PDB file of C-alpha atoms in Angstrom:
ATOM      1  CA  MET A   1      70.818  88.125  -8.354  1.00  0.00           C
ATOM      2  CA  ALA A   2      72.878  86.499 -11.117  1.00  0.00           C
ATOM      3  CA  LEU A   3      71.648  86.804 -14.675  1.00  0.00           C
ATOM      4  CA  THR A   4      71.895  83.918 -17.084  1.00  0.00           C
ATOM      5  CA  ALA A   5      71.597  84.145 -20.876  1.00  0.00           C
ATOM      6  CA  THR A   6      70.757  81.336 -23.310  1.00  0.00           C
ATOM      7  CA  ILE A   7      72.322  81.500 -26.752  1.00  0.00           C
ATOM      8  CA  ALA A   8      70.082  80.026 -29.445  1.00  0.00           C
ATOM      9  CA  PRO A   9      71.711  78.588 -32.579  1.00  0.00           C
ATOM     10  CA  ASP A  10      71.273  80.549 -35.750  1.00  0.00           C
ATOM     11  CA  LEU A  11      69.342  78.351 -38.180  1.00  0.00           C
ATOM     12  CA  ARG A  12      68.663  80.900 -40.875  1.00  0.00           C
ATOM     13  CA  GLY A  13      69.467  79.637 -44.362  1.00  0.00           C
ATOM     14  CA  SER A  14      69.986  76.090 -43.115  1.00  0.00           C
ATOM     15  CA  ARG A  15      67.897  73.011 -43.714  1.00  0.00           C
ATOM     16  CA  LYS A  16      66.193  73.431 -40.382  1.00  0.00           C
ATOM     17  CA  ASP A  17      65.292  77.058 -40.949  1.00  0.00           C
ATOM     18  CA  PRO A  18      61.737  77.468 -39.663  1.00  0.00           C
ATOM     19  CA  SER A  19      60.905  80.133 -42.173  1.00  0.00           C
ATOM     20  CA  LYS A  20      61.603  77.734 -45.001  1.00  0.00           C
ATOM     21  CA  ARG A  21      59.825  74.757 -43.423  1.00  0.00           C
ATOM     22  CA  LYS A  22      56.592  76.701 -43.037  1.00  0.00           C
ATOM     23  CA  HIS A  23      56.107  76.850 -46.803  1.00  0.00           C
ATOM     24  CA  LEU A  24      57.071  73.206 -47.558  1.00  0.00           C
ATOM     25  CA  PRO A  25      54.203  70.827 -48.466  1.00  0.00           C
ATOM     26  CA  GLN A  26      53.172  68.266 -45.770  1.00  0.00           C
ATOM     27  CA  SER A  27      54.489  64.786 -46.449  1.00  0.00           C
ATOM     28  CA  ALA A  28      51.924  62.249 -47.605  1.00  0.00           C
ATOM     29  CA  GLY A  29      50.909  59.280 -45.466  1.00  0.00           C
ATOM     30  CA  SER A  30      51.980  56.829 -48.197  1.00  0.00           C
ATOM     31  CA  PRO A  31      53.836  56.941 -51.515  1.00  0.00           C
ATOM     32  CA  PHE A  32      50.455  56.933 -53.237  1.00  0.00           C
ATOM     33  CA  GLY A  33      48.953  59.798 -51.305  1.00  0.00           C
ATOM     34  CA  ASP A  34      47.203  60.470 -48.070  1.00  0.00           C
ATOM     35  CA  TYR A  35      45.012  57.870 -46.373  1.00  0.00           C
ATOM     36  CA  PRO A  36      41.255  58.484 -46.176  1.00  0.00           C
ATOM     37  CA  SER A  37      40.256  60.316 -43.047  1.00  0.00           C
ATOM     38  CA  GLU A  38      38.197  57.377 -41.742  1.00  0.00           C
ATOM     39  CA  TRP A  39      41.236  55.070 -42.002  1.00  0.00           C
ATOM     40  CA  ILE A  40      43.548  57.236 -39.981  1.00  0.00           C
ATOM     41  CA  GLN A  41      43.905  55.870 -36.467  1.00  0.00           C
ATOM     42  CA  LYS A  42      43.785  58.373 -33.707  1.00  0.00           C
ATOM     43  CA  PRO A  43      46.452  58.055 -31.082  1.00  0.00           C
ATOM     44  CA  LYS A  44      45.279  56.227 -28.039  1.00  0.00           C
ATOM     45  CA  LYS A  45      45.206  57.981 -24.766  1.00  0.00           C
ATOM     46  CA  VAL A  46      47.590  56.440 -22.340  1.00  0.00           C
ATOM     47  CA  GLN A  47      45.870  55.846 -19.064  1.00  0.00           C
ATOM     48  CA  ALA A  48      47.707  56.597 -15.978  1.00  0.00           C
ATOM     49  CA  PRO A  49      48.525  53.500 -13.925  1.00  0.00           C
ATOM     50  CA  ALA A  50      45.968  52.834 -11.232  1.00  0.00           C
ATOM     51  CA  LYS A  51      47.009  53.400  -7.740  1.00  0.00           C
ATOM     52  CA  PRO A  52      47.522  50.168  -5.845  1.00  0.00           C
ATOM     53  CA  VAL A  53      44.732  49.412  -3.416  1.00  0.00           C
ATOM     54  CA  GLU A  54      45.924  49.108   0.059  1.00  0.00           C
ATOM     55  CA  PRO A  55      44.780  45.798   1.663  1.00  0.00           C
ATOM     56  CA  ILE A  56      42.215  46.158   4.379  1.00  0.00           C
ATOM     57  CA  ALA A  57      43.067  44.456   7.536  1.00  0.00           C
ATOM     58  CA  VAL A  58      40.486  41.687   8.156  1.00  0.00           C
ATOM     59  CA  LEU A  59      40.052  40.152  11.532  1.00  0.00           C
ATOM     60  CA  GLN A  60      40.143  36.390  10.921  1.00  0.00           C
ATOM     61  CA  THR A  61      37.628  34.446  12.973  1.00  0.00           C
ATOM     62  CA  TYR A  62      37.599  30.672  13.363  1.00  0.00           C
ATOM     63  CA  ARG A  63      34.377  28.650  13.186  1.00  0.00           C
ATOM     64  CA  PRO A  64      33.897  25.366  14.940  1.00  0.00           C
ATOM     65  CA  LYS A  65      33.754  22.204  12.830  1.00  0.00           C
ATOM     66  CA  GLY A  66      30.445  21.697  11.037  1.00  0.00           C
ATOM     67  CA  SER A  67      29.148  25.261  11.587  1.00  0.00           C
ATOM     68  CA  GLY A  68      30.287  26.774   8.296  1.00  0.00           C
ATOM     69  CA  ASN A  69      28.725  26.638   4.842  1.00  0.00           C
ATOM     70  CA  GLY A  70      31.712  25.315   2.972  1.00  0.00           C
ATOM     71  CA  GLY A  71      30.854  22.598   0.454  1.00  0.00           C
ATOM     72  CA  ASN A  72      27.137  23.366   0.571  1.00  0.00           C
ATOM     73  CA  CYS A  73      25.181  23.652  -2.647  1.00  0.00           C
ATOM     74  CA  SER A  74      24.414  27.281  -3.429  1.00  0.00           C
ATOM     75  CA  SER A  75      22.266  26.578  -6.475  1.00  0.00           C
ATOM     76  CA  LEU A  76      19.013  28.500  -6.760  1.00  0.00           C
ATOM     77  CA  ASN A  77      17.346  25.770  -8.841  1.00  0.00           C
ATOM     78  CA  LYS A  78      14.242  24.208  -7.377  1.00  0.00           C
ATOM     79  CA  GLY A  79      14.977  20.804  -5.952  1.00  0.00           C
ATOM     80  CA  LYS A  80      13.124  17.580  -6.757  1.00  0.00           C
ATOM     81  CA  GLU A  81       9.892  17.244  -4.880  1.00  0.00           C
ATOM     82  CA  PRO A  82       9.672  14.189  -2.630  1.00  0.00           C
ATOM     83  CA  ASP A  83       7.425  11.350  -3.724  1.00  0.00           C
ATOM     84  CA  LYS A  84       3.892  11.586  -2.421  1.00  0.00           C
ATOM     85  CA  PRO A  85       2.985   8.833   0.020  1.00  0.00           C
ATOM     86  CA  ARG A  86       0.717   6.132  -1.332  1.00  0.00           C
ATOM     87  CA  PRO A  87      -2.831   5.975  -0.027  1.00  0.00           C
ATOM     88  CA  PRO A  88      -3.217   3.469   2.786  1.00  0.00           C
ATOM     89  CA  VAL A  89      -4.520  -0.010   2.044  1.00  0.00           C
ATOM     90  CA  SER A  90      -8.119  -0.508   3.100  1.00  0.00           C
ATOM     91  CA  GLY A  91      -7.540  -4.091   4.233  1.00  0.00           C
ATOM     92  CA  ALA A  92     -10.961  -5.343   3.146  1.00  0.00           C
ATOM     93  CA  PHE A  93      -9.634  -8.871   2.560  1.00  0.00           C
ATOM     94  CA  LYS A  94      -7.323  -8.871   5.592  1.00  0.00           C
ATOM     95  CA  ARG A  95      -7.965 -11.620   8.090  1.00  0.00           C
ATOM     96  CA  ARG A  96      -9.465 -10.480  11.363  1.00  0.00           C
ATOM     97  CA  ILE A  97      -8.662 -11.726  14.826  1.00  0.00           C
ATOM     98  CA  ILE A  98     -10.705 -14.845  15.595  1.00  0.00           C
ATOM     99  CA  PRO A  99     -12.491 -14.335  18.933  1.00  0.00           C
ATOM    100  CA  PRO A 100     -12.597 -17.281  21.368  1.00  0.00           C
ATOM    101  CA  THR A 101     -15.573 -19.580  20.959  1.00  0.00           C
ATOM    102  CA  GLU A 102     -18.109 -20.848  23.420  1.00  0.00           C
ATOM    103  CA  PHE A 103     -17.769 -24.323  21.915  1.00  0.00           C
ATOM    104  CA  ARG A 104     -14.214 -24.673  23.216  1.00  0.00           C
ATOM    105  CA  ARG A 105     -15.210 -23.551  26.690  1.00  0.00           C
ATOM    106  CA  PHE A 106     -18.126 -26.001  26.849  1.00  0.00           C
ATOM    107  CA  TYR A 107     -16.055 -28.896  25.449  1.00  0.00           C
ATOM    108  CA  ASP A 108     -13.120 -28.339  27.821  1.00  0.00           C
ATOM    109  CA  ARG A 109     -15.577 -28.195  30.708  1.00  0.00           C
ATOM    110  CA  GLY A 110     -17.173 -31.509  29.651  1.00  0.00           C
ATOM    111  CA  ASP A 111     -20.661 -30.096  29.051  1.00  0.00           C
ATOM    112  CA  LEU A 112     -21.047 -31.526  25.528  1.00  0.00           C
ATOM    113  CA  PRO A 113     -22.183 -35.162  25.149  1.00  0.00           C
ATOM    114  CA  ILE A 114     -19.661 -36.002  22.434  1.00  0.00           C
ATOM    115  CA  ALA A 115     -16.389 -37.873  22.046  1.00  0.00           C
ATOM    116  CA  ILE A 116     -14.124 -38.750  19.110  1.00  0.00           C
ATOM    117  CA  GLN A 117     -14.491 -42.274  17.768  1.00  0.00           C
ATOM    118  CA  HIS A 118     -11.352 -43.330  15.894  1.00  0.00           C
ATOM    119  CA  LYS A 119     -11.904 -45.736  13.021  1.00  0.00           C
ATOM    120  CA  GLY A 120      -9.849 -47.015  10.136  1.00  0.00           C
ATOM    121  CA  ASN A 121     -11.884 -45.197   7.494  1.00  0.00           C
ATOM    122  CA  GLY A 122     -11.883 -41.876   9.379  1.00  0.00           C
ATOM    123  CA  ASN A 123     -12.899 -40.334  12.678  1.00  0.00           C
ATOM    124  CA  LYS A 124     -16.506 -39.981  13.750  1.00  0.00           C
ATOM    125  CA  ILE A 125     -18.374 -38.460  16.669  1.00  0.00           C
ATOM    126  CA  ASP A 126     -19.593 -40.780  19.372  1.00  0.00           C
ATOM    127  CA  TRP A 127     -22.768 -39.203  20.743  1.00  0.00           C
ATOM    128  CA  LYS A 128     -23.381 -40.142  24.365  1.00  0.00           C
ATOM    129  CA  VAL A 129     -27.056 -39.093  24.077  1.00  0.00           C
ATOM    130  CA  ASP A 130     -29.538 -39.735  21.298  1.00  0.00           C
ATOM    131  CA  ILE A 131     -29.478 -36.724  18.915  1.00  0.00           C
ATOM    132  CA  GLU A 132     -33.283 -36.555  18.683  1.00  0.00           C
ATOM    133  CA  LYS A 133     -33.477 -35.987  22.431  1.00  0.00           C
ATOM    134  CA  LEU A 134     -31.113 -32.978  22.462  1.00  0.00           C
ATOM    135  CA  ASP A 135     -32.312 -29.426  23.035  1.00  0.00           C
ATOM    136  CA  TYR A 136     -31.578 -27.744  19.694  1.00  0.00           C
ATOM    137  CA  HIS A 137     -32.106 -24.259  21.131  1.00  0.00           C
ATOM    138  CA  HIS A 138     -29.120 -24.868  23.401  1.00  0.00           C
ATOM    139  CA  TYR A 139     -26.723 -27.107  21.462  1.00  0.00           C
ATOM    140  CA  LEU A 140     -27.089 -26.035  17.816  1.00  0.00           C
ATOM    141  CA  PRO A 141     -25.918 -22.398  18.386  1.00  0.00           C
ATOM    142  CA  ILE A 142     -22.934 -23.715  20.371  1.00  0.00           C
ATOM    143  CA  PHE A 143     -21.874 -26.020  17.530  1.00  0.00           C
ATOM    144  CA  PHE A 144     -22.336 -23.188  14.991  1.00  0.00           C
ATOM    145  CA  ASP A 145     -20.167 -20.958  17.167  1.00  0.00           C
ATOM    146  CA  GLY A 146     -17.408 -23.585  17.026  1.00  0.00           C
ATOM    147  CA  LEU A 147     -17.163 -23.328  13.237  1.00  0.00           C
ATOM    148  CA  ARG A 148     -14.624 -20.514  13.766  1.00  0.00           C
ATOM    149  CA  GLU A 149     -12.159 -22.963  15.303  1.00  0.00           C
ATOM    150  CA  LYS A 150      -9.034 -23.887  13.324  1.00  0.00           C
ATOM    151  CA  GLU A 151      -7.409 -26.067  15.957  1.00  0.00           C
ATOM    152  CA  GLU A 152      -8.042 -29.775  16.313  1.00  0.00           C
ATOM    153  CA  PRO A 153     -10.028 -31.508  17.745  1.00  0.00           C
ATOM    154  CA  TYR A 154     -12.375 -28.522  18.172  1.00  0.00           C
ATOM    155  CA  ARG A 155     -12.699 -27.922  14.441  1.00  0.00           C
ATOM    156  CA  PHE A 156     -13.560 -31.547  13.604  1.00  0.00           C
ATOM    157  CA  LEU A 157     -16.036 -31.859  16.471  1.00  0.00           C
ATOM    158  CA  SER A 158     -17.879 -28.634  15.651  1.00  0.00           C
ATOM    159  CA  VAL A 159     -18.099 -29.234  11.887  1.00  0.00           C
ATOM    160  CA  GLN A 160     -19.096 -32.888  12.131  1.00  0.00           C
ATOM    161  CA  GLY A 161     -21.448 -32.120  15.011  1.00  0.00           C
ATOM    162  CA  CYS A 162     -23.256 -29.477  12.919  1.00  0.00           C
ATOM    163  CA  PHE A 163     -23.752 -31.928  10.041  1.00  0.00           C
ATOM    164  CA  ASP A 164     -25.038 -34.607  12.407  1.00  0.00           C
ATOM    165  CA  LEU A 165     -27.470 -32.226  14.103  1.00  0.00           C
ATOM    166  CA  LEU A 166     -28.752 -30.849  10.776  1.00  0.00           C
ATOM    167  CA  GLU A 167     -29.166 -34.332   9.347  1.00  0.00           C
ATOM    168  CA  LYS A 168     -31.434 -35.536  12.159  1.00  0.00           C
ATOM    169  CA  GLY A 169     -32.934 -32.240  13.317  1.00  0.00           C
ATOM    170  CA  GLY A 170     -35.989 -32.069  11.101  1.00  0.00           C
ATOM    171  CA  SER A 171     -38.572 -29.604  12.378  1.00  0.00           C
ATOM    172  CA  LYS A 172     -36.429 -28.622  15.395  1.00  0.00           C
ATOM    173  CA  ILE A 173     -34.083 -26.531  13.220  1.00  0.00           C
ATOM    174  CA  LEU A 174     -36.482 -23.831  12.015  1.00  0.00           C
ATOM    175  CA  PRO A 175     -37.191 -22.276  15.451  1.00  0.00           C
ATOM    176  CA  THR A 176     -33.433 -21.916  16.139  1.00  0.00           C
ATOM    177  CA  ILE A 177     -32.688 -19.759  13.040  1.00  0.00           C
ATOM    178  CA  PRO A 178     -32.634 -16.385  14.932  1.00  0.00           C
ATOM    179  CA  GLN A 179     -30.074 -17.839  17.386  1.00  0.00           C
ATOM    180  CA  LEU A 180     -27.797 -18.978  14.538  1.00  0.00           C
ATOM    181  CA  ILE A 181     -27.410 -15.561  12.875  1.00  0.00           C
ATOM    182  CA  ILE A 182     -24.842 -14.162  15.330  1.00  0.00           C
ATOM    183  CA  PRO A 183     -22.470 -17.210  15.074  1.00  0.00           C
ATOM    184  CA  ILE A 184     -22.831 -17.162  11.271  1.00  0.00           C
ATOM    185  CA  LYS A 185     -22.088 -13.445  11.036  1.00  0.00           C
ATOM    186  CA  THR A 186     -19.127 -13.669  13.430  1.00  0.00           C
ATOM    187  CA  ALA A 187     -17.582 -16.533  11.435  1.00  0.00           C
ATOM    188  CA  LEU A 188     -17.989 -14.713   8.101  1.00  0.00           C
ATOM    189  CA  ASN A 189     -16.531 -11.484   9.482  1.00  0.00           C
ATOM    190  CA  THR A 190     -13.236 -13.189  10.305  1.00  0.00           C
ATOM    191  CA  ARG A 191     -12.444 -12.886   6.546  1.00  0.00           C
ATOM    192  CA  ASP A 192     -10.542 -16.173   6.820  1.00  0.00           C
ATOM    193  CA  PRO A 193     -11.016 -18.196   3.578  1.00  0.00           C
ATOM    194  CA  ASP A 194     -10.937 -21.568   5.363  1.00  0.00           C
ATOM    195  CA  ILE A 195     -13.564 -20.528   7.904  1.00  0.00           C
ATOM    196  CA  ILE A 196     -15.766 -18.952   5.221  1.00  0.00           C
ATOM    197  CA  CYS A 197     -15.619 -22.118   3.095  1.00  0.00           C
ATOM    198  CA  THR A 198     -16.615 -24.243   6.080  1.00  0.00           C
ATOM    199  CA  MET A 199     -19.492 -21.903   6.951  1.00  0.00           C
ATOM    200  CA  LEU A 200     -20.764 -21.901   3.351  1.00  0.00           C
ATOM    201  CA  LYS A 201     -20.908 -25.695   3.259  1.00  0.00           C
ATOM    202  CA  VAL A 202     -22.800 -25.749   6.579  1.00  0.00           C
ATOM    203  CA  LEU A 203     -25.191 -23.068   5.307  1.00  0.00           C
ATOM    204  CA  GLN A 204     -25.997 -25.152   2.244  1.00  0.00           C
ATOM    205  CA  GLN A 205     -26.770 -28.136   4.469  1.00  0.00           C
ATOM    206  CA  LEU A 206     -28.833 -25.901   6.760  1.00  0.00           C
ATOM    207  CA  VAL A 207     -31.063 -24.682   3.926  1.00  0.00           C
ATOM    208  CA  VAL A 208     -31.830 -28.190   2.593  1.00  0.00           C
ATOM    209  CA  SER A 209     -32.288 -29.774   6.034  1.00  0.00           C
ATOM    210  CA  GLY A 210     -35.873 -28.583   6.502  1.00  0.00           C
ATOM    211  CA  GLU A 211     -38.767 -26.694   4.996  1.00  0.00           C
ATOM    212  CA  LEU A 212     -39.047 -22.877   5.021  1.00  0.00           C
ATOM    213  CA  ILE A 213     -35.488 -22.497   6.377  1.00  0.00           C
ATOM    214  CA  GLY A 214     -34.375 -20.541   3.294  1.00  0.00           C
ATOM    215  CA  GLU A 215     -37.336 -18.187   3.676  1.00  0.00           C
ATOM    216  CA  ALA A 216     -36.531 -17.750   7.368  1.00  0.00           C
ATOM    217  CA  LEU A 217     -33.030 -16.477   6.456  1.00  0.00           C
ATOM    218  CA  VAL A 218     -34.355 -13.692   4.197  1.00  0.00           C
ATOM    219  CA  PRO A 219     -34.775 -11.072   6.996  1.00  0.00           C
ATOM    220  CA  TYR A 220     -31.115 -11.617   7.970  1.00  0.00           C
ATOM    221  CA  TYR A 221     -29.594 -11.084   4.514  1.00  0.00           C
ATOM    222  CA  ARG A 222     -28.175  -7.730   5.600  1.00  0.00           C
ATOM    223  CA  GLN A 223     -25.933  -9.532   8.111  1.00  0.00           C
ATOM    224  CA  ILE A 224     -24.840 -12.332   5.751  1.00  0.00           C
ATOM    225  CA  LEU A 225     -24.647 -10.974   2.195  1.00  0.00           C
ATOM    226  CA  PRO A 226     -21.994  -8.179   2.633  1.00  0.00           C
ATOM    227  CA  VAL A 227     -19.216 -10.762   3.043  1.00  0.00           C
ATOM    228  CA  PHE A 228     -20.617 -12.732   0.091  1.00  0.00           C
ATOM    229  CA  ASN A 229     -20.457  -9.604  -2.048  1.00  0.00           C
ATOM    230  CA  LEU A 230     -16.853  -9.033  -0.959  1.00  0.00           C
ATOM    231  CA  PHE A 231     -15.541 -12.489  -1.851  1.00  0.00           C
ATOM    232  CA  LYS A 232     -17.769 -13.447  -4.784  1.00  0.00           C
ATOM    233  CA  SER A 233     -15.024 -12.529  -7.293  1.00  0.00           C
ATOM    234  CA  LYS A 234     -12.348 -14.575  -5.499  1.00  0.00           C
ATOM    235  CA  ASN A 235     -11.912 -17.167  -8.245  1.00  0.00           C
ATOM    236  CA  ARG A 236      -8.593 -18.760  -9.035  1.00  0.00           C
ATOM    237  CA  ASN A 237      -7.283 -18.091 -12.535  1.00  0.00           C
ATOM    238  CA  THR A 238      -5.156 -21.183 -13.157  1.00  0.00           C
ATOM    239  CA  GLY A 239      -5.106 -21.058 -16.953  1.00  0.00           C
ATOM    240  CA  ASP A 240      -4.387 -24.542 -18.328  1.00  0.00           C
ATOM    241  CA  GLU A 241      -3.499 -25.983 -14.918  1.00  0.00           C
ATOM    242  CA  ILE A 242      -5.667 -28.373 -12.950  1.00  0.00           C
ATOM    243  CA  ASP A 243      -7.620 -26.797 -10.088  1.00  0.00           C
ATOM    244  CA  TYR A 244      -7.906 -29.440  -7.376  1.00  0.00           C
ATOM    245  CA  SER A 245     -10.031 -27.111  -5.245  1.00  0.00           C
ATOM    246  CA  GLN A 246     -12.999 -28.018  -7.447  1.00  0.00           C
ATOM    247  CA  ARG A 247     -12.983 -31.480  -5.941  1.00  0.00           C
ATOM    248  CA  LYS A 248     -12.268 -30.222  -2.414  1.00  0.00           C
ATOM    249  CA  ARG A 249     -14.760 -27.335  -2.803  1.00  0.00           C
ATOM    250  CA  THR A 250     -12.407 -24.677  -1.473  1.00  0.00           C
ATOM    251  CA  ASN A 251     -12.889 -22.105  -4.231  1.00  0.00           C
ATOM    252  CA  LEU A 252     -14.639 -19.168  -2.563  1.00  0.00           C
ATOM    253  CA  GLY A 253     -16.218 -17.653  -5.662  1.00  0.00           C
ATOM    254  CA  ASP A 254     -17.799 -20.920  -6.771  1.00  0.00           C
ATOM    255  CA  LEU A 255     -18.979 -21.770  -3.263  1.00  0.00           C
ATOM    256  CA  ILE A 256     -20.689 -18.395  -2.821  1.00  0.00           C
ATOM    257  CA  GLU A 257     -22.426 -18.717  -6.180  1.00  0.00           C
ATOM    258  CA  GLU A 258     -23.514 -22.258  -5.319  1.00  0.00           C
ATOM    259  CA  THR A 259     -24.833 -21.137  -1.923  1.00  0.00           C
ATOM    260  CA  LEU A 260     -26.853 -18.293  -3.413  1.00  0.00           C
ATOM    261  CA  GLN A 261     -28.400 -20.675  -5.935  1.00  0.00           C
ATOM    262  CA  VAL A 262     -29.530 -23.009  -3.140  1.00  0.00           C
TER     263      VAL A 262
END
């Protein structure tokens, strides 16, 4: 085995002599003296470089179009609540379906003794039989049932026929009141303003056409008054304009009030 020897330099008596350096004062941190201990910065520890992370092999899978979640909102905020649906409309003033009338069936069959008489000052009804000789129990309810008609000539014949029968009926009208309630109620329940106006005018003529007719209608108020209560506030607010329905008597609110006063 070969021996090796290291020769150290002799530094005794030189400037780098360790024996002399041991007794020399330590150099100050600045020309004005040492820094305070709290100002002296400690040497930072050098961290060893991190080892590179080896990439993990990921098996790439393909999704069909539209099955991924790309572009979707990932917010956790609570979304806006949808608007609550409005309550359904009751339809109290909605027009009802007008059922077919017996007046039309009888007139088309030729069972009514009437015909239209055309004149220059307006149409009239040509009665083939004297009105006083008619059976009011049979004909008056049929004419009242025709008040629901809105098609000519049925409407004109039924309305004018009712006025003619009430004008010359006299004491024959009172016994027929129970038979008139169903046609009156059916016409009012159509909720059609034109039909209701026509029925109100006929009712006013019915009450003044004989004695005790108004009292005879009292037991049937439960069938008649609900529709009156529904439409009694149907007045037209025209402001400063002219309301021509006052002359034509087509304002429902005023007609109902006038009928109740009769």
